[in-house]
PDB file of C-alpha atoms and ligand atoms in Angstrom:
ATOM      1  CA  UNK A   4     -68.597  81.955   8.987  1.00  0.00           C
ATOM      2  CA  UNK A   5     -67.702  78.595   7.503  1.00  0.00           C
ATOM      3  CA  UNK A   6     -66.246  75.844   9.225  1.00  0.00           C
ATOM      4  CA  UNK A   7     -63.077  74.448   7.915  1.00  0.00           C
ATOM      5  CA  UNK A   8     -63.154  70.562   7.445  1.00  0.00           C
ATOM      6  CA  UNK A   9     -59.788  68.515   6.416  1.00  0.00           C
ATOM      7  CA  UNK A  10     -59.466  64.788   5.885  1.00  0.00           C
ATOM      8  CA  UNK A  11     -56.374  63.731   5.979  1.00  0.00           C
ATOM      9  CA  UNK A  12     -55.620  60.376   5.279  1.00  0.00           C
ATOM     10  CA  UNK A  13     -52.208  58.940   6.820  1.00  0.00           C
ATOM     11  CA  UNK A  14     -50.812  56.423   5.362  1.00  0.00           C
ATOM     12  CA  UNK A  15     -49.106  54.435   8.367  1.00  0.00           C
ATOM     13  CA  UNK A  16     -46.831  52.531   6.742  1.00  0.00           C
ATOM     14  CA  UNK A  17     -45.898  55.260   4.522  1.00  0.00           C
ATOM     15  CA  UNK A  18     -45.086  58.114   7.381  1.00  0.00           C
ATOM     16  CA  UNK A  19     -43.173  54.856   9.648  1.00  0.00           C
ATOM     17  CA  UNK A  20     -40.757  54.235   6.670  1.00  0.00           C
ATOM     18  CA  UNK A  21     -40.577  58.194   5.359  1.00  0.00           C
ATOM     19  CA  UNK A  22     -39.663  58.735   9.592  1.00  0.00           C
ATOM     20  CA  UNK A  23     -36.921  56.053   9.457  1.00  0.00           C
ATOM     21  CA  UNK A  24     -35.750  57.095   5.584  1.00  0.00           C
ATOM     22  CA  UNK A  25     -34.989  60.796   7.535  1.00  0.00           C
ATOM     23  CA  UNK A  26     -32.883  59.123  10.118  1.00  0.00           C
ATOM     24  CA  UNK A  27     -31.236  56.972   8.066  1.00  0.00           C
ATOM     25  CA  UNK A  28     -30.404  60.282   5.580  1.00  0.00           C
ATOM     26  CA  UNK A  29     -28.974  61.838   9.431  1.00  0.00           C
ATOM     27  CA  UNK A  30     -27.171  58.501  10.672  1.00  0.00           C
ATOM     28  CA  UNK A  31     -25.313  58.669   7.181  1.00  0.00           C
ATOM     29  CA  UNK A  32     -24.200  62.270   7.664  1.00  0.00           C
ATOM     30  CA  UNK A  33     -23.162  61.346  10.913  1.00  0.00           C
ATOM     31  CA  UNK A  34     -20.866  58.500   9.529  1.00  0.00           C
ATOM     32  CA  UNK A  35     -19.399  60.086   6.676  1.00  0.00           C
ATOM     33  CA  UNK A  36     -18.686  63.075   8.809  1.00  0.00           C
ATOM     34  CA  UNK A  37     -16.359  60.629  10.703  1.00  0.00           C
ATOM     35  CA  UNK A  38     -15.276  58.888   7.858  1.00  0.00           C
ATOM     36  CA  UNK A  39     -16.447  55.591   8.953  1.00  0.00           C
ATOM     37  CA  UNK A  40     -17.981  53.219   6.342  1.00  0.00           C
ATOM     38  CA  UNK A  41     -20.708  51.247   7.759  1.00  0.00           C
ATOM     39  CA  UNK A  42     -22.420  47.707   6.538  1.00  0.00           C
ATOM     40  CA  UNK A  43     -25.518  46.152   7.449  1.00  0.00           C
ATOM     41  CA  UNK A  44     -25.565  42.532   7.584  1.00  0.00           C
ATOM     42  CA  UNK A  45     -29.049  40.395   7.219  1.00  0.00           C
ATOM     43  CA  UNK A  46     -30.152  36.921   7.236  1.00  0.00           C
ATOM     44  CA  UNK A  47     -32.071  34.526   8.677  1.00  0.00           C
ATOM     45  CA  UNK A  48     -31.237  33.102  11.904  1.00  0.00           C
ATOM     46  CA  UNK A  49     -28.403  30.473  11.471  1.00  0.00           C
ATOM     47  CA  UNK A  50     -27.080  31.751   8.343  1.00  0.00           C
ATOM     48  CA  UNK A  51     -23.772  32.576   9.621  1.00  0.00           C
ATOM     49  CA  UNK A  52     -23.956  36.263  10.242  1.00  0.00           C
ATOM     50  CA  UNK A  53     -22.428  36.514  13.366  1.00  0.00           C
ATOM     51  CA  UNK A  54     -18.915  34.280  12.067  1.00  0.00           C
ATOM     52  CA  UNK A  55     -18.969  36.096   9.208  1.00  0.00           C
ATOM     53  CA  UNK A  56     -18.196  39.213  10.888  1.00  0.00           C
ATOM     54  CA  UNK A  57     -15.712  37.321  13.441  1.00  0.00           C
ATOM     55  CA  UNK A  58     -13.760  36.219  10.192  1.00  0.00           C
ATOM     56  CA  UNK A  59     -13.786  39.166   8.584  1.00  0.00           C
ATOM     57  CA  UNK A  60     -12.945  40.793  12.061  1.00  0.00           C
ATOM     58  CA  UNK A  61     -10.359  38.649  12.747  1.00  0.00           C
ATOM     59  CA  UNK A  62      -8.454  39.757   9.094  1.00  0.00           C
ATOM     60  CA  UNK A  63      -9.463  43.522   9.386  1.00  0.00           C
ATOM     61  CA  UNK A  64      -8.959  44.513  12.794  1.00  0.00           C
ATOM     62  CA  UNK A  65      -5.130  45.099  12.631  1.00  0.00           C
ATOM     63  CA  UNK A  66      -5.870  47.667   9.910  1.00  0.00           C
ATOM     64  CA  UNK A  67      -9.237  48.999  10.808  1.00  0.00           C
ATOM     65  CA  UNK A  68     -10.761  50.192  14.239  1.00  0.00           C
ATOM     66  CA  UNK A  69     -13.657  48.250  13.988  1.00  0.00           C
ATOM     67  CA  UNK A  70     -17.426  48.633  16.116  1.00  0.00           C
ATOM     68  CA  UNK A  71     -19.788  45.681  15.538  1.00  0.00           C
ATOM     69  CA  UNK A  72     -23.756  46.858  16.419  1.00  0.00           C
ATOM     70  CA  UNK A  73     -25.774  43.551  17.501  1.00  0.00           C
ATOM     71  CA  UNK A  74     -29.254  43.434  16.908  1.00  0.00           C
ATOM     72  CA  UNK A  75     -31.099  40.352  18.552  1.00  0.00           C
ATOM     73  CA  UNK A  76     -34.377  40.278  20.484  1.00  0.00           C
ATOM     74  CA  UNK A  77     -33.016  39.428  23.782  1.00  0.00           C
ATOM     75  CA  UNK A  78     -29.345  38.022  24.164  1.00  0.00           C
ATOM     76  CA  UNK A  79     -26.014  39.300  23.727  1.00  0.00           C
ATOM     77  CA  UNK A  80     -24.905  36.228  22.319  1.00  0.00           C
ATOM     78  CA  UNK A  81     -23.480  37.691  19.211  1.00  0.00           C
ATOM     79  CA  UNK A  82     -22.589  40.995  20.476  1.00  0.00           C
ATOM     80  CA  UNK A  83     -20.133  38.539  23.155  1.00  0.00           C
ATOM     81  CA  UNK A  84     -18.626  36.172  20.172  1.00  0.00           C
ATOM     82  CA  UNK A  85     -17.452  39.450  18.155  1.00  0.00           C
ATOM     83  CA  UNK A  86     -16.481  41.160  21.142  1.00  0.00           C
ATOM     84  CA  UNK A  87     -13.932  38.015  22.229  1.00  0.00           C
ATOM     85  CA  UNK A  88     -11.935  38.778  19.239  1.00  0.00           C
ATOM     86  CA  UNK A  89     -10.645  42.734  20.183  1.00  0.00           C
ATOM     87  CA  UNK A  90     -13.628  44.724  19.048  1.00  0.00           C
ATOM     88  CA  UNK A  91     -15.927  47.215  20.532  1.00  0.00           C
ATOM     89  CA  UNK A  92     -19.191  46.297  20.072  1.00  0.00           C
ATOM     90  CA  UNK A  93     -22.932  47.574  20.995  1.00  0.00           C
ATOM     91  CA  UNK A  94     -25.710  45.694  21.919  1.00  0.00           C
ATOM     92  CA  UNK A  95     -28.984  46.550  20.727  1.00  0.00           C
ATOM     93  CA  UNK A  96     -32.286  44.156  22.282  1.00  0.00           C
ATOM     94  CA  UNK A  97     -35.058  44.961  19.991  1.00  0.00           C
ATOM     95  CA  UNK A  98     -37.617  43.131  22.693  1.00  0.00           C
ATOM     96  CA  UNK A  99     -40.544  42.522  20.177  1.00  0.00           C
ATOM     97  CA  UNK A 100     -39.236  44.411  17.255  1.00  0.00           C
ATOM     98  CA  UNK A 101     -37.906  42.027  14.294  1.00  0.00           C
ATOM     99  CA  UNK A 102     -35.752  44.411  12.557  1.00  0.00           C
ATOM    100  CA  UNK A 103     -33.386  47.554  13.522  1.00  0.00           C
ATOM    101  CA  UNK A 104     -34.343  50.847  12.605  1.00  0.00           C
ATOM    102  CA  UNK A 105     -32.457  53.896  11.862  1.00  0.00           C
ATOM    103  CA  UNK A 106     -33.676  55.487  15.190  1.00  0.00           C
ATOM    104  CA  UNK A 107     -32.198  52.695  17.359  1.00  0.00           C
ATOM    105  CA  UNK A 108     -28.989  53.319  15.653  1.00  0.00           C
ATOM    106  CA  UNK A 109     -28.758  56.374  16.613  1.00  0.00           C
ATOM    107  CA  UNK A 110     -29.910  56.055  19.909  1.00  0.00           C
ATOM    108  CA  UNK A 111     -27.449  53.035  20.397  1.00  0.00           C
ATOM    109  CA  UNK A 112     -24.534  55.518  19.338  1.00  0.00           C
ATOM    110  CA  UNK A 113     -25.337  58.317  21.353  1.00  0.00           C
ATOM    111  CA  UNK A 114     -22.630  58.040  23.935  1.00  0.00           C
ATOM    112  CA  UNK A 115     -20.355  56.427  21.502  1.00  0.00           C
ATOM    113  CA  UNK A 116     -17.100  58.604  20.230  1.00  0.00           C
ATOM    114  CA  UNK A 117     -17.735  57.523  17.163  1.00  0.00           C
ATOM    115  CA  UNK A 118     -14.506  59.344  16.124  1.00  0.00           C
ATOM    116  CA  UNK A 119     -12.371  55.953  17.757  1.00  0.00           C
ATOM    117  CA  UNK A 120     -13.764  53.879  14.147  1.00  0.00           C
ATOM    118  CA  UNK A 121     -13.660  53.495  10.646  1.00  0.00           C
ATOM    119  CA  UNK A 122     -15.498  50.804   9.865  1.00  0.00           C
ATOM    120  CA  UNK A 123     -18.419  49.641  11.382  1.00  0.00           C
ATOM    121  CA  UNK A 124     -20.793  46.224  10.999  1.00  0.00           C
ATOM    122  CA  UNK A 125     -24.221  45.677  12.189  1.00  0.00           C
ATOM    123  CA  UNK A 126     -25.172  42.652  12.590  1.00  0.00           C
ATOM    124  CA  UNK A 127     -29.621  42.925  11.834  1.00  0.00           C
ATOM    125  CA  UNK A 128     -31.643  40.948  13.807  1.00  0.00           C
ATOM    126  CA  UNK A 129     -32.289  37.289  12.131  1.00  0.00           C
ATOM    127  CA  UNK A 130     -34.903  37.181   9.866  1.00  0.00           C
ATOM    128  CA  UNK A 131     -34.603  37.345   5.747  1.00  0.00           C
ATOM    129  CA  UNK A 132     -38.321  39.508   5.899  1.00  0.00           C
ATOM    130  CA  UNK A 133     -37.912  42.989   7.543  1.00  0.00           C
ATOM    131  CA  UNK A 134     -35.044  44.413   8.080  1.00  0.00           C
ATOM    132  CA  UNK A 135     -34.411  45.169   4.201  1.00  0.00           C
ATOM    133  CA  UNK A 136     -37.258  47.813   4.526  1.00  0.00           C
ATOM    134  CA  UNK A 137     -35.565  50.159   7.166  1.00  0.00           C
ATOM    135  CA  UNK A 138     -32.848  51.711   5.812  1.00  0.00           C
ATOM    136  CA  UNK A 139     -29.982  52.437   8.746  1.00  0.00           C
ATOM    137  CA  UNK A 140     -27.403  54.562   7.120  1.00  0.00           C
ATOM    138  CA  UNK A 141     -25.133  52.018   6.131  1.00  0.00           C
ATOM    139  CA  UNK A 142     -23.045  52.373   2.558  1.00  0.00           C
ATOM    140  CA  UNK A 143     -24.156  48.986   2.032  1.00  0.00           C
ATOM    141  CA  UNK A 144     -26.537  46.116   2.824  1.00  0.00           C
ATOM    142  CA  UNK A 145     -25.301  42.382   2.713  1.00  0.00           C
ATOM    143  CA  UNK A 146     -27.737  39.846   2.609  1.00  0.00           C
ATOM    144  CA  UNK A 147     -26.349  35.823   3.963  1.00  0.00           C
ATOM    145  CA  UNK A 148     -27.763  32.780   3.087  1.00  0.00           C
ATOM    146  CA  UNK A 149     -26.502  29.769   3.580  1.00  0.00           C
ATOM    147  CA  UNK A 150     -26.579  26.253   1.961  1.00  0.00           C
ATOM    148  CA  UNK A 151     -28.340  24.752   4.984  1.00  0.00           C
ATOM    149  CA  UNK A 152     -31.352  26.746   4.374  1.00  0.00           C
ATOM    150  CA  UNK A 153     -32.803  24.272   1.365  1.00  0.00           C
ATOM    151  CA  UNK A 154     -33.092  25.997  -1.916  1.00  0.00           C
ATOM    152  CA  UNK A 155     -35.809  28.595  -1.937  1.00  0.00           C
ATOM    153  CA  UNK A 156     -34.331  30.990   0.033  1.00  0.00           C
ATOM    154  CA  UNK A 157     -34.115  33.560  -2.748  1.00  0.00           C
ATOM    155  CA  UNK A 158     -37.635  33.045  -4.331  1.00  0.00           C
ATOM    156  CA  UNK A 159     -38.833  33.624  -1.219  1.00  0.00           C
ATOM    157  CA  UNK A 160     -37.360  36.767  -0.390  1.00  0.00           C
ATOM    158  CA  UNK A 161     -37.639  38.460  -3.540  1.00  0.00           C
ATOM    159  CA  UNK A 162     -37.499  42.309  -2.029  1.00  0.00           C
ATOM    160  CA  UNK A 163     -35.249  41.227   0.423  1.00  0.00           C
ATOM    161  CA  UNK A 164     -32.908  40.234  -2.394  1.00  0.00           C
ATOM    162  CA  UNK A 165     -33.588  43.427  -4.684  1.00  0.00           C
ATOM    163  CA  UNK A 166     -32.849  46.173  -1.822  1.00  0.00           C
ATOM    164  CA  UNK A 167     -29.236  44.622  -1.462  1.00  0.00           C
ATOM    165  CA  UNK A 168     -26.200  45.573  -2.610  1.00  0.00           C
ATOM    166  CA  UNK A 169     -24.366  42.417  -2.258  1.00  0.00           C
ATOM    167  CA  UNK A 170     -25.094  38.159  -1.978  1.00  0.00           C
ATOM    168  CA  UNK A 171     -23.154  36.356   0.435  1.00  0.00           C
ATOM    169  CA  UNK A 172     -23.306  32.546   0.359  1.00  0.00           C
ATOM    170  CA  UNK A 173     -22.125  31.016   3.512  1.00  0.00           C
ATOM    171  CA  UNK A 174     -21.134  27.522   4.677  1.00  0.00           C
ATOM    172  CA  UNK A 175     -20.209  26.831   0.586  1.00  0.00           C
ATOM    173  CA  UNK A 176     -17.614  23.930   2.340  1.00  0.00           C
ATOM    174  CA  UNK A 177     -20.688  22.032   3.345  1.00  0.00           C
ATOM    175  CA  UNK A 178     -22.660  22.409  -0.361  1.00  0.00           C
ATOM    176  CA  UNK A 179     -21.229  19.423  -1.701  1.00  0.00           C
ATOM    177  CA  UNK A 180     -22.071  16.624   1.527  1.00  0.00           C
ATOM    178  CA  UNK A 181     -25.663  18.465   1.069  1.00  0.00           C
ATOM    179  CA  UNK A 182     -25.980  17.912  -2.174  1.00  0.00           C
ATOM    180  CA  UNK A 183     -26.549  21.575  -2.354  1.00  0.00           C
ATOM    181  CA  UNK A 184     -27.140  22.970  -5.779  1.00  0.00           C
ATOM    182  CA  UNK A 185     -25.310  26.524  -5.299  1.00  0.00           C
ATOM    183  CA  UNK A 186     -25.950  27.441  -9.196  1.00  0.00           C
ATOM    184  CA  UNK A 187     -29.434  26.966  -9.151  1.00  0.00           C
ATOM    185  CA  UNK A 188     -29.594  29.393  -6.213  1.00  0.00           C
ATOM    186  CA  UNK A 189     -26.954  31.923  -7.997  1.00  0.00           C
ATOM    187  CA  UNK A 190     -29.519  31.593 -10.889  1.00  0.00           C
ATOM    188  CA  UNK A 191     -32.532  32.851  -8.411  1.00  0.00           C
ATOM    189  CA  UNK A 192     -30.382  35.491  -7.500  1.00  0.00           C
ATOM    190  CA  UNK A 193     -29.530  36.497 -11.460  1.00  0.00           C
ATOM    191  CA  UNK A 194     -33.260  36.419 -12.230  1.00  0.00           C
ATOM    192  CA  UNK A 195     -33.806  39.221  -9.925  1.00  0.00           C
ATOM    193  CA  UNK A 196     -31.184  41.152 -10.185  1.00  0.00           C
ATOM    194  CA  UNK A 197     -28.860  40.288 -12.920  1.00  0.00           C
ATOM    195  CA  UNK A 198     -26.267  42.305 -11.609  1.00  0.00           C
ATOM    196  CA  UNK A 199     -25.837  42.307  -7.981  1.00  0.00           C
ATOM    197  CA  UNK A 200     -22.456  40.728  -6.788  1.00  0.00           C
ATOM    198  CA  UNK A 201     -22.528  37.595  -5.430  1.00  0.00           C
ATOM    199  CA  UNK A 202     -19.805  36.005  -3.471  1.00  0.00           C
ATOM    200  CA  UNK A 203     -19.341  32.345  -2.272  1.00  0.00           C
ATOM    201  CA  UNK A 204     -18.008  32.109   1.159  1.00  0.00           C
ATOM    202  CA  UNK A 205     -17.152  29.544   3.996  1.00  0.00           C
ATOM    203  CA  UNK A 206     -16.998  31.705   7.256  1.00  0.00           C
ATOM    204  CA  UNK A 207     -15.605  28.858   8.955  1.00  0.00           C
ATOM    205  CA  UNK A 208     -12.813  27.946   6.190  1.00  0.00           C
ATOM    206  CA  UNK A 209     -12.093  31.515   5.243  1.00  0.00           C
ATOM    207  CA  UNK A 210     -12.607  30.177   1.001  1.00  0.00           C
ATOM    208  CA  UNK A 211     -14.044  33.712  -0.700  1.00  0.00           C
ATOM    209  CA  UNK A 212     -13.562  35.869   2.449  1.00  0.00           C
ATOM    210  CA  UNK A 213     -10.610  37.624   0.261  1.00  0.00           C
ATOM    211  CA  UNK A 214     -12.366  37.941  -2.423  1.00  0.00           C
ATOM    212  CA  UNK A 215     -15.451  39.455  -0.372  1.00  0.00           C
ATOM    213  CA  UNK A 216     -13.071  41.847   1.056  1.00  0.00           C
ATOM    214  CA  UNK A 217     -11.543  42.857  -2.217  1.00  0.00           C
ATOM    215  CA  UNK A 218     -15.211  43.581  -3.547  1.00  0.00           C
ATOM    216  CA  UNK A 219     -15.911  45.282  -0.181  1.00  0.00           C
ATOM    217  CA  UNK A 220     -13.216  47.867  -1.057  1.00  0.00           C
ATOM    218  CA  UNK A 221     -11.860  47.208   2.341  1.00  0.00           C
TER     219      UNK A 221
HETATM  220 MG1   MG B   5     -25.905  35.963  14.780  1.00  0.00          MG
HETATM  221 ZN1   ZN B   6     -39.369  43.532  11.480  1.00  0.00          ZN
END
């Protein structure tokens, strides 16, 4: 008789993103099976995430039933501001965990009639470094950064910036008193992916949030 010995070497990192890649694959069945299109918002904290979706909240709502998911360590902060202007939202505390996963998403919408929406944001929790690796089922990520941030914000983040779908540059009213060079950071963007859509924004003015939308399809 001969014994049987197996190694089997698990990757970690490999089976944790493969595990949230097959939830993601489910959570977007689930929303396209209600028609809903969903976007996932990232950023750093105090980029402007949170009044970017109260803008575009307060021009969509009238026309779209609209559910805003809140990621955040500990507060409802966010989950509150979007919720004072006449949307649903859910509030997901991550405790320790820097990013959402697909997992949580679906856990957060279990007792959710999800058939009430058709258009859903989720606001990620604040931080330009994870959150582009878990995938969550949305049609499309958005990543903000904002003129305050100084200008390396995109060389730093080069994955961040290659997994998204679209470049939103918030607070563009305040570029100009800090002496904010907005084309040097377009051309960081450009260099990594020549191609992606960019889109110049003032949450708090509303400049670009048409154009945003138009590109948005919405
Ligand atoms: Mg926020
Ligand atoms: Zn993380």
């Amino acid at each position: 008789m001969t014994d049987q010995h197996k190694t089997v070497n698990i990757d970690i990192r490999q089976d944790l993103f493969g595990a949230n890649e097959d939830a993601a694959a489910l959570n977007a069945t689930l929303f396209k099976e209600h028609g809903i299109t969903v976007i996932d918002i990232m950023g750093s904290v105090g980029t402007g995430k949170t009044q970017l979706i109260e803008t575009l909240c307060e021009t969509l709502r009238e026309q779209y039933k609209i559910l805003m998911i809140a990621g955040d360590l500990a507060t409802n902060i966010d989950a509150d501001r979007v919720g004072s202007h006449d949307v649903d939202t859910v509030q997901i505390n991550t405790g320790t965990a820097c990013h959402l996963d697909a997992r949580m998403i679906r856990v957060a919408l279990n007792d959710i009639d999800l058939s009430k929406y058709d258009l859903i944001f989720i606001e990620n929790v604040g931080n330009l470094i994870c959150p582009a690796g878990y995938s969550l089922g949305a049609d499309m990520k958005i990543v903000v950064v904002s003129v305050t941030e100084g200008p390396y914000m995109i060389r730093k983040h080069p994955l961040t910036i290659k997994r998204a779908d679209m470049i939103v540059i918030n607070k563009i009213d305040l570029a100009e008193v800090l002496e904010f060079d907005v084309d040097a950071l377009v051309k960081d963007i450009r260099e990594v992916d020549a191609n992606l859509s960019v889109h110049k924004v003032s949450s708090k003015t509303g400049m670009g949030i048409p154009e945003l939308i138009k590109t948005l399809g919405l």
